[in-house]
């Protein structure tokens, strides 16, 4: 009973263990030799007692018996063990497990006869996912007599936390390469868009939901991708980003293209014919070219040429700026001498038929009158040379001054030759074959005329002049033309011939020169 069973012992001793004796001669007195219980376990034990019956004459008889206190009852389970579930800490949750084991899972037990000792059968956790797991443990309370009581509970390490997103996925925009930018896309997907994640309890596995690019224009497009990090217990964290293929590159020009050209007004180049190609688009449209004049064409100005090229994504403008330097050129002509009684002449007949007639004629030397381009020698107040200047700026061309000198005299004579006698070369081919080697003016050898020759290129620049020409020009460059070696380039040129002392009008015409 946990208190030495004193009452039971005393009663047993008082009753002499139940022994009885009688004597025919006298009364009997009982004694015993009990001293103490021999301790067995806890508050239990035993005592073997000899009971002695003595009569009044001292005669005795004995009887021996044993008093035993036994403990066959298990300890009382005051509180059962409790299951414990903890969140994974990545290190086995050792401290929590040890505390739970040390506290017998929260179980308590008591025993009325002896102390209780606790033990358990824990060996290890059954691994579940990553650093998680569980263990079902039986806690045993044992008293000093070996009686036991048990209580079982389960310790569980669970992982319900998603991985930690250390770095979010980043959008990536790349310039179209015309082939789907496969390498860039695959590298971006393989790197999870730059996203990183960690988990304290297990490894992390990445997946993504990429299927295809949404096409926008040409070979471009976008894809919004969700990257998912999953730990070994199935907890997930996501990060989304967008992969974009853009086309901001203009179609390129095939061949050479000069965006800026600096030229003189007599060397303005033709508008080039451009061909375009694009790495990402096969459908292109070209608008233009358009030309815009910026500035005063009588001074330095610009010609702005624009091409608008549209691919499937954008429109781009290519511009060519021609910076034009305007330089006045002066062409001089000498008309046949006129007698004051001669008929009026048209000064345009002297400078040629292809001259723009929108300019103005003025008298720059001498006292004479003009009626537009008509000069009447009778209007001259003095004999001698008169200089007339015609200034014109054809649209987009160089301004040119044409100076015509007319000698007015009173020597009206009958001429020995006419214009029908003059034979002028049409072609010069200075190639050493003895044919057409020089530009010639023939048929007037016996007329006493002096040949004054001027030759111009197609832009009106004078390249040769001789006031006493001797049929010796073979295409060599003496002024404003550049050709191979010392020759002018092959092409058509223009001459003006004045037959001095002939009374004939200046003769103008084309000459083809082949220097190659």
PDB file of C-alpha atoms in Angstrom, residues 29-257:
ATOM      1  CA  UNK A  29       1.539 -16.829  26.221  1.00  0.00           C
ATOM      2  CA  UNK A  30       2.573 -15.948  22.584  1.00  0.00           C
ATOM      3  CA  UNK A  31       5.733 -14.213  21.484  1.00  0.00           C
ATOM      4  CA  UNK A  32       7.470 -13.743  18.100  1.00  0.00           C
ATOM      5  CA  UNK A  33      10.874 -12.822  16.867  1.00  0.00           C
ATOM      6  CA  UNK A  34       9.780 -10.183  14.275  1.00  0.00           C
ATOM      7  CA  UNK A  35      12.189  -7.379  13.949  1.00  0.00           C
ATOM      8  CA  UNK A  36      11.678  -5.838  10.461  1.00  0.00           C
ATOM      9  CA  UNK A  37      10.805  -6.494   6.869  1.00  0.00           C
ATOM     10  CA  UNK A  38      13.555  -7.458   4.490  1.00  0.00           C
ATOM     11  CA  UNK A  39      13.256  -4.782   1.749  1.00  0.00           C
ATOM     12  CA  UNK A  40      12.624  -6.259  -1.709  1.00  0.00           C
ATOM     13  CA  UNK A  41      11.539  -3.470  -4.174  1.00  0.00           C
ATOM     14  CA  UNK A  42      10.361  -0.080  -3.200  1.00  0.00           C
ATOM     15  CA  UNK A  43       7.935  -0.276  -0.317  1.00  0.00           C
ATOM     16  CA  UNK A  44       7.616  -4.075  -0.531  1.00  0.00           C
ATOM     17  CA  UNK A  45       9.473  -6.832   1.327  1.00  0.00           C
ATOM     18  CA  UNK A  46       9.025  -9.961   3.510  1.00  0.00           C
ATOM     19  CA  UNK A  47       9.599 -11.174   7.082  1.00  0.00           C
ATOM     20  CA  UNK A  48       9.721 -14.832   8.310  1.00  0.00           C
ATOM     21  CA  UNK A  49       8.486 -14.836  11.910  1.00  0.00           C
ATOM     22  CA  UNK A  50       8.617 -17.595  14.514  1.00  0.00           C
ATOM     23  CA  UNK A  51       5.672 -17.497  16.846  1.00  0.00           C
ATOM     24  CA  UNK A  52       6.302 -19.158  20.270  1.00  0.00           C
ATOM     25  CA  UNK A  53       3.556 -20.358  22.670  1.00  0.00           C
ATOM     26  CA  UNK A  54       4.796 -20.652  26.316  1.00  0.00           C
ATOM     27  CA  UNK A  55       2.834 -22.120  29.181  1.00  0.00           C
ATOM     28  CA  UNK A  56       3.177 -20.948  32.747  1.00  0.00           C
ATOM     29  CA  UNK A  57       5.762 -23.639  33.478  1.00  0.00           C
ATOM     30  CA  UNK A  58       7.961 -22.396  30.678  1.00  0.00           C
ATOM     31  CA  UNK A  59       7.175 -25.119  28.243  1.00  0.00           C
ATOM     32  CA  UNK A  60       7.059 -23.810  24.591  1.00  0.00           C
ATOM     33  CA  UNK A  61       5.814 -24.701  21.198  1.00  0.00           C
ATOM     34  CA  UNK A  62       6.612 -22.722  17.949  1.00  0.00           C
ATOM     35  CA  UNK A  63       5.124 -22.089  14.546  1.00  0.00           C
ATOM     36  CA  UNK A  64       6.835 -20.192  11.676  1.00  0.00           C
ATOM     37  CA  UNK A  65       5.213 -18.187   8.869  1.00  0.00           C
ATOM     38  CA  UNK A  66       6.202 -15.447   6.407  1.00  0.00           C
ATOM     39  CA  UNK A  67       4.606 -12.006   5.939  1.00  0.00           C
ATOM     40  CA  UNK A  68       5.082 -10.725   2.354  1.00  0.00           C
ATOM     41  CA  UNK A  69       4.293  -7.271   0.824  1.00  0.00           C
ATOM     42  CA  UNK A  70       4.272  -7.645  -2.965  1.00  0.00           C
ATOM     43  CA  UNK A  71       3.898  -5.092  -5.875  1.00  0.00           C
ATOM     44  CA  UNK A  72       2.200  -6.487  -8.960  1.00  0.00           C
ATOM     45  CA  UNK A  73       0.451  -3.298 -10.080  1.00  0.00           C
ATOM     46  CA  UNK A  74       1.771  -1.247 -12.977  1.00  0.00           C
ATOM     47  CA  UNK A  75       2.458   2.440 -12.483  1.00  0.00           C
ATOM     48  CA  UNK A  76      -0.459   4.742 -13.105  1.00  0.00           C
ATOM     49  CA  UNK A  77      -0.284   6.688 -16.442  1.00  0.00           C
ATOM     50  CA  UNK A  78      -1.207  10.164 -15.373  1.00  0.00           C
ATOM     51  CA  UNK A  79      -0.718  11.825 -18.783  1.00  0.00           C
ATOM     52  CA  UNK A  80      -0.357  10.178 -22.173  1.00  0.00           C
ATOM     53  CA  UNK A  81       2.417  11.055 -24.615  1.00  0.00           C
ATOM     54  CA  UNK A  82       1.477  13.627 -27.246  1.00  0.00           C
ATOM     55  CA  UNK A  83       2.329  13.675 -30.936  1.00  0.00           C
ATOM     56  CA  UNK A  84       4.578  16.581 -31.926  1.00  0.00           C
ATOM     57  CA  UNK A  85       4.883  18.065 -35.417  1.00  0.00           C
ATOM     58  CA  UNK A  86       7.571  20.641 -36.099  1.00  0.00           C
ATOM     59  CA  UNK A  87       8.540  22.605 -39.179  1.00  0.00           C
ATOM     60  CA  UNK A  88      11.755  21.457 -40.775  1.00  0.00           C
ATOM     61  CA  UNK A  89      14.799  23.499 -39.803  1.00  0.00           C
ATOM     62  CA  UNK A  90      17.154  21.795 -42.242  1.00  0.00           C
ATOM     63  CA  UNK A  91      19.272  20.294 -39.454  1.00  0.00           C
ATOM     64  CA  UNK A  92      17.103  17.402 -38.309  1.00  0.00           C
ATOM     65  CA  UNK A  93      15.309  19.458 -35.656  1.00  0.00           C
ATOM     66  CA  UNK A  94      17.627  17.723 -33.143  1.00  0.00           C
ATOM     67  CA  UNK A  95      16.924  20.031 -30.248  1.00  0.00           C
ATOM     68  CA  UNK A  96      13.157  19.703 -30.594  1.00  0.00           C
ATOM     69  CA  UNK A  97      13.430  15.922 -30.915  1.00  0.00           C
ATOM     70  CA  UNK A  98      15.710  15.586 -27.885  1.00  0.00           C
ATOM     71  CA  UNK A  99      13.466  17.765 -25.763  1.00  0.00           C
ATOM     72  CA  UNK A 100      10.430  15.721 -26.790  1.00  0.00           C
ATOM     73  CA  UNK A 101      12.211  12.442 -25.974  1.00  0.00           C
ATOM     74  CA  UNK A 102      13.530  13.807 -22.687  1.00  0.00           C
ATOM     75  CA  UNK A 103      10.021  14.849 -21.682  1.00  0.00           C
ATOM     76  CA  UNK A 104       8.716  11.371 -22.607  1.00  0.00           C
ATOM     77  CA  UNK A 105       6.525  13.026 -25.207  1.00  0.00           C
ATOM     78  CA  UNK A 106       4.722  14.752 -22.351  1.00  0.00           C
ATOM     79  CA  UNK A 107       3.694  11.455 -20.704  1.00  0.00           C
ATOM     80  CA  UNK A 108       3.721  11.212 -16.857  1.00  0.00           C
ATOM     81  CA  UNK A 109       3.248   8.208 -14.535  1.00  0.00           C
ATOM     82  CA  UNK A 110       3.212   7.514 -10.786  1.00  0.00           C
ATOM     83  CA  UNK A 111       3.456   4.431  -8.543  1.00  0.00           C
ATOM     84  CA  UNK A 112       2.285   4.090  -4.949  1.00  0.00           C
ATOM     85  CA  UNK A 113       5.055   1.698  -4.009  1.00  0.00           C
ATOM     86  CA  UNK A 114       8.190   2.835  -5.781  1.00  0.00           C
ATOM     87  CA  UNK A 115       9.853   5.308  -8.098  1.00  0.00           C
ATOM     88  CA  UNK A 116       9.164   5.199 -11.840  1.00  0.00           C
ATOM     89  CA  UNK A 117      11.871   5.069 -14.493  1.00  0.00           C
ATOM     90  CA  UNK A 118      11.157   6.113 -18.127  1.00  0.00           C
ATOM     91  CA  UNK A 119      12.638   4.563 -21.245  1.00  0.00           C
ATOM     92  CA  UNK A 120      11.760   4.759 -24.968  1.00  0.00           C
ATOM     93  CA  UNK A 121      12.460   2.779 -28.108  1.00  0.00           C
ATOM     94  CA  UNK A 122      13.476   5.671 -30.392  1.00  0.00           C
ATOM     95  CA  UNK A 123      16.126   4.730 -32.951  1.00  0.00           C
ATOM     96  CA  UNK A 124      15.827   7.143 -35.905  1.00  0.00           C
ATOM     97  CA  UNK A 125      13.467   9.143 -38.055  1.00  0.00           C
ATOM     98  CA  UNK A 126      11.910   7.499 -41.075  1.00  0.00           C
ATOM     99  CA  UNK A 127      12.963   9.898 -43.901  1.00  0.00           C
ATOM    100  CA  UNK A 128      10.065  11.332 -45.877  1.00  0.00           C
ATOM    101  CA  UNK A 129      11.229  14.233 -48.069  1.00  0.00           C
ATOM    102  CA  UNK A 130      14.472  16.123 -47.789  1.00  0.00           C
ATOM    103  CA  UNK A 131      15.353  16.643 -44.137  1.00  0.00           C
ATOM    104  CA  UNK A 132      11.868  15.709 -42.911  1.00  0.00           C
ATOM    105  CA  UNK A 133      10.545  12.431 -41.498  1.00  0.00           C
ATOM    106  CA  UNK A 134       8.693  10.861 -38.579  1.00  0.00           C
ATOM    107  CA  UNK A 135       9.228   8.439 -35.682  1.00  0.00           C
ATOM    108  CA  UNK A 136       6.564   6.662 -33.623  1.00  0.00           C
ATOM    109  CA  UNK A 137       8.041   6.194 -30.137  1.00  0.00           C
ATOM    110  CA  UNK A 138       6.811   4.052 -27.242  1.00  0.00           C
ATOM    111  CA  UNK A 139       7.567   5.580 -23.854  1.00  0.00           C
ATOM    112  CA  UNK A 140       7.698   2.968 -20.967  1.00  0.00           C
ATOM    113  CA  UNK A 141       7.303   3.812 -17.277  1.00  0.00           C
ATOM    114  CA  UNK A 142       8.766   1.024 -15.042  1.00  0.00           C
ATOM    115  CA  UNK A 143       8.477   0.826 -11.244  1.00  0.00           C
ATOM    116  CA  UNK A 144      11.130  -0.745  -9.036  1.00  0.00           C
ATOM    117  CA  UNK A 145       9.382  -4.103  -9.175  1.00  0.00           C
ATOM    118  CA  UNK A 146       9.439  -4.171 -12.947  1.00  0.00           C
ATOM    119  CA  UNK A 147       5.811  -3.364 -13.483  1.00  0.00           C
ATOM    120  CA  UNK A 148       5.377  -1.183 -16.573  1.00  0.00           C
ATOM    121  CA  UNK A 149       2.953   1.091 -18.339  1.00  0.00           C
ATOM    122  CA  UNK A 150       3.444   2.517 -21.864  1.00  0.00           C
ATOM    123  CA  UNK A 151       2.293   5.456 -24.000  1.00  0.00           C
ATOM    124  CA  UNK A 152       3.080   5.948 -27.671  1.00  0.00           C
ATOM    125  CA  UNK A 153       3.251   9.128 -29.742  1.00  0.00           C
ATOM    126  CA  UNK A 154       4.711  10.288 -33.074  1.00  0.00           C
ATOM    127  CA  UNK A 155       7.339  12.961 -33.670  1.00  0.00           C
ATOM    128  CA  UNK A 156       6.993  14.452 -37.172  1.00  0.00           C
ATOM    129  CA  UNK A 157       9.220  16.874 -39.062  1.00  0.00           C
ATOM    130  CA  UNK A 158       7.191  18.408 -41.864  1.00  0.00           C
ATOM    131  CA  UNK A 159       8.073  20.860 -44.641  1.00  0.00           C
ATOM    132  CA  UNK A 160       5.169  23.113 -45.528  1.00  0.00           C
ATOM    133  CA  UNK A 161       7.247  26.172 -46.398  1.00  0.00           C
ATOM    134  CA  UNK A 162       7.860  27.086 -50.025  1.00  0.00           C
ATOM    135  CA  UNK A 163      11.441  27.556 -51.171  1.00  0.00           C
ATOM    136  CA  UNK A 164      12.807  31.071 -50.725  1.00  0.00           C
ATOM    137  CA  UNK A 165      12.985  33.085 -53.950  1.00  0.00           C
ATOM    138  CA  UNK A 166      16.441  34.623 -53.678  1.00  0.00           C
ATOM    139  CA  UNK A 167      16.447  36.311 -57.102  1.00  0.00           C
ATOM    140  CA  UNK A 168      13.413  37.027 -59.272  1.00  0.00           C
ATOM    141  CA  UNK A 169      13.365  36.168 -62.974  1.00  0.00           C
ATOM    142  CA  UNK A 170      14.321  39.035 -65.260  1.00  0.00           C
ATOM    143  CA  UNK A 171      12.746  40.068 -68.549  1.00  0.00           C
ATOM    144  CA  UNK A 172      15.062  39.703 -71.527  1.00  0.00           C
ATOM    145  CA  UNK A 173      14.793  41.632 -74.778  1.00  0.00           C
ATOM    146  CA  UNK A 174      17.006  40.667 -77.708  1.00  0.00           C
ATOM    147  CA  UNK A 175      17.420  42.034 -81.206  1.00  0.00           C
ATOM    148  CA  UNK A 176      15.926  39.803 -83.876  1.00  0.00           C
ATOM    149  CA  UNK A 177      18.448  37.545 -85.642  1.00  0.00           C
ATOM    150  CA  UNK A 178      16.003  36.220 -88.226  1.00  0.00           C
ATOM    151  CA  UNK A 179      16.215  32.655 -86.868  1.00  0.00           C
ATOM    152  CA  UNK A 180      14.053  32.852 -83.768  1.00  0.00           C
ATOM    153  CA  UNK A 181      16.966  33.770 -81.450  1.00  0.00           C
ATOM    154  CA  UNK A 182      16.985  30.107 -80.379  1.00  0.00           C
ATOM    155  CA  UNK A 183      20.281  30.200 -78.488  1.00  0.00           C
ATOM    156  CA  UNK A 184      19.315  33.277 -76.496  1.00  0.00           C
ATOM    157  CA  UNK A 185      15.884  31.830 -75.675  1.00  0.00           C
ATOM    158  CA  UNK A 186      17.261  28.423 -74.638  1.00  0.00           C
ATOM    159  CA  UNK A 187      19.938  29.993 -72.449  1.00  0.00           C
ATOM    160  CA  UNK A 188      17.328  32.220 -70.799  1.00  0.00           C
ATOM    161  CA  UNK A 189      15.048  29.251 -70.124  1.00  0.00           C
ATOM    162  CA  UNK A 190      17.950  27.103 -68.887  1.00  0.00           C
ATOM    163  CA  UNK A 191      18.935  29.819 -66.415  1.00  0.00           C
ATOM    164  CA  UNK A 192      15.310  30.146 -65.232  1.00  0.00           C
ATOM    165  CA  UNK A 193      15.308  33.714 -66.459  1.00  0.00           C
ATOM    166  CA  UNK A 194      17.991  34.465 -63.856  1.00  0.00           C
ATOM    167  CA  UNK A 195      15.744  33.404 -60.953  1.00  0.00           C
ATOM    168  CA  UNK A 196      17.343  31.555 -58.030  1.00  0.00           C
ATOM    169  CA  UNK A 197      15.734  29.845 -55.036  1.00  0.00           C
ATOM    170  CA  UNK A 198      16.911  27.954 -51.966  1.00  0.00           C
ATOM    171  CA  UNK A 199      15.275  25.675 -49.413  1.00  0.00           C
ATOM    172  CA  UNK A 200      16.519  24.902 -45.911  1.00  0.00           C
ATOM    173  CA  UNK A 201      15.200  21.351 -45.983  1.00  0.00           C
ATOM    174  CA  UNK A 202      15.735  19.929 -49.467  1.00  0.00           C
ATOM    175  CA  UNK A 203      16.966  20.381 -52.984  1.00  0.00           C
ATOM    176  CA  UNK A 204      15.054  22.609 -55.409  1.00  0.00           C
ATOM    177  CA  UNK A 205      13.978  21.571 -58.909  1.00  0.00           C
ATOM    178  CA  UNK A 206      13.071  24.170 -61.570  1.00  0.00           C
ATOM    179  CA  UNK A 207      10.404  23.866 -64.255  1.00  0.00           C
ATOM    180  CA  UNK A 208       8.735  26.394 -66.575  1.00  0.00           C
ATOM    181  CA  UNK A 209       5.579  26.613 -68.641  1.00  0.00           C
ATOM    182  CA  UNK A 210       7.136  27.894 -71.879  1.00  0.00           C
ATOM    183  CA  UNK A 211       5.423  26.615 -75.012  1.00  0.00           C
ATOM    184  CA  UNK A 212       6.067  29.055 -77.826  1.00  0.00           C
ATOM    185  CA  UNK A 213       6.578  32.679 -78.760  1.00  0.00           C
ATOM    186  CA  UNK A 214       3.577  34.814 -79.620  1.00  0.00           C
ATOM    187  CA  UNK A 215       4.484  36.182 -83.055  1.00  0.00           C
ATOM    188  CA  UNK A 216       4.099  39.925 -83.476  1.00  0.00           C
ATOM    189  CA  UNK A 217       5.936  41.052 -86.596  1.00  0.00           C
ATOM    190  CA  UNK A 218       8.252  39.119 -88.874  1.00  0.00           C
ATOM    191  CA  UNK A 219      10.554  36.888 -86.852  1.00  0.00           C
ATOM    192  CA  UNK A 220       9.878  38.710 -83.593  1.00  0.00           C
ATOM    193  CA  UNK A 221       7.538  37.834 -80.713  1.00  0.00           C
ATOM    194  CA  UNK A 222       7.146  37.509 -76.956  1.00  0.00           C
ATOM    195  CA  UNK A 223       6.633  34.782 -74.367  1.00  0.00           C
ATOM    196  CA  UNK A 224       5.700  35.361 -70.734  1.00  0.00           C
ATOM    197  CA  UNK A 225       7.090  32.389 -68.824  1.00  0.00           C
ATOM    198  CA  UNK A 226       6.419  31.281 -65.233  1.00  0.00           C
ATOM    199  CA  UNK A 227       9.429  29.590 -63.629  1.00  0.00           C
ATOM    200  CA  UNK A 228       8.532  27.243 -60.742  1.00  0.00           C
ATOM    201  CA  UNK A 229      10.948  26.104 -58.004  1.00  0.00           C
ATOM    202  CA  UNK A 230       9.743  22.906 -56.238  1.00  0.00           C
ATOM    203  CA  UNK A 231      11.315  21.365 -53.127  1.00  0.00           C
ATOM    204  CA  UNK A 232      11.301  17.632 -52.360  1.00  0.00           C
ATOM    205  CA  UNK A 233       8.062  17.942 -50.369  1.00  0.00           C
ATOM    206  CA  UNK A 234       6.211  19.567 -53.288  1.00  0.00           C
ATOM    207  CA  UNK A 235       6.197  23.119 -51.956  1.00  0.00           C
ATOM    208  CA  UNK A 236       6.594  25.679 -54.748  1.00  0.00           C
ATOM    209  CA  UNK A 237       7.489  29.276 -55.400  1.00  0.00           C
ATOM    210  CA  UNK A 238       7.179  30.994 -58.790  1.00  0.00           C
ATOM    211  CA  UNK A 239       8.633  33.935 -60.648  1.00  0.00           C
ATOM    212  CA  UNK A 240       7.466  35.199 -64.049  1.00  0.00           C
ATOM    213  CA  UNK A 241       9.338  37.138 -66.714  1.00  0.00           C
ATOM    214  CA  UNK A 242       8.964  37.940 -70.408  1.00  0.00           C
ATOM    215  CA  UNK A 243      11.301  37.047 -73.264  1.00  0.00           C
ATOM    216  CA  UNK A 244      10.954  39.515 -76.154  1.00  0.00           C
ATOM    217  CA  UNK A 245      12.429  39.451 -79.648  1.00  0.00           C
ATOM    218  CA  UNK A 246      12.284  42.967 -81.063  1.00  0.00           C
ATOM    219  CA  UNK A 247      13.235  44.411 -84.415  1.00  0.00           C
ATOM    220  CA  UNK A 248      14.629  47.918 -84.094  1.00  0.00           C
ATOM    221  CA  UNK A 249      17.236  47.551 -86.827  1.00  0.00           C
ATOM    222  CA  UNK A 250      16.541  49.314 -90.070  1.00  0.00           C
ATOM    223  CA  UNK A 251      16.764  47.432 -93.345  1.00  0.00           C
ATOM    224  CA  UNK A 252      20.276  47.873 -94.676  1.00  0.00           C
ATOM    225  CA  UNK A 253      21.319  49.173 -98.046  1.00  0.00           C
ATOM    226  CA  UNK A 254      22.968  46.655-100.333  1.00  0.00           C
ATOM    227  CA  UNK A 255      26.124  48.246-101.704  1.00  0.00           C
ATOM    228  CA  UNK A 256      27.667  51.633-101.033  1.00  0.00           C
ATOM    229  CA  UNK A 257      25.607  54.598 -99.922  1.00  0.00           C
TER     230      UNK A 257
END
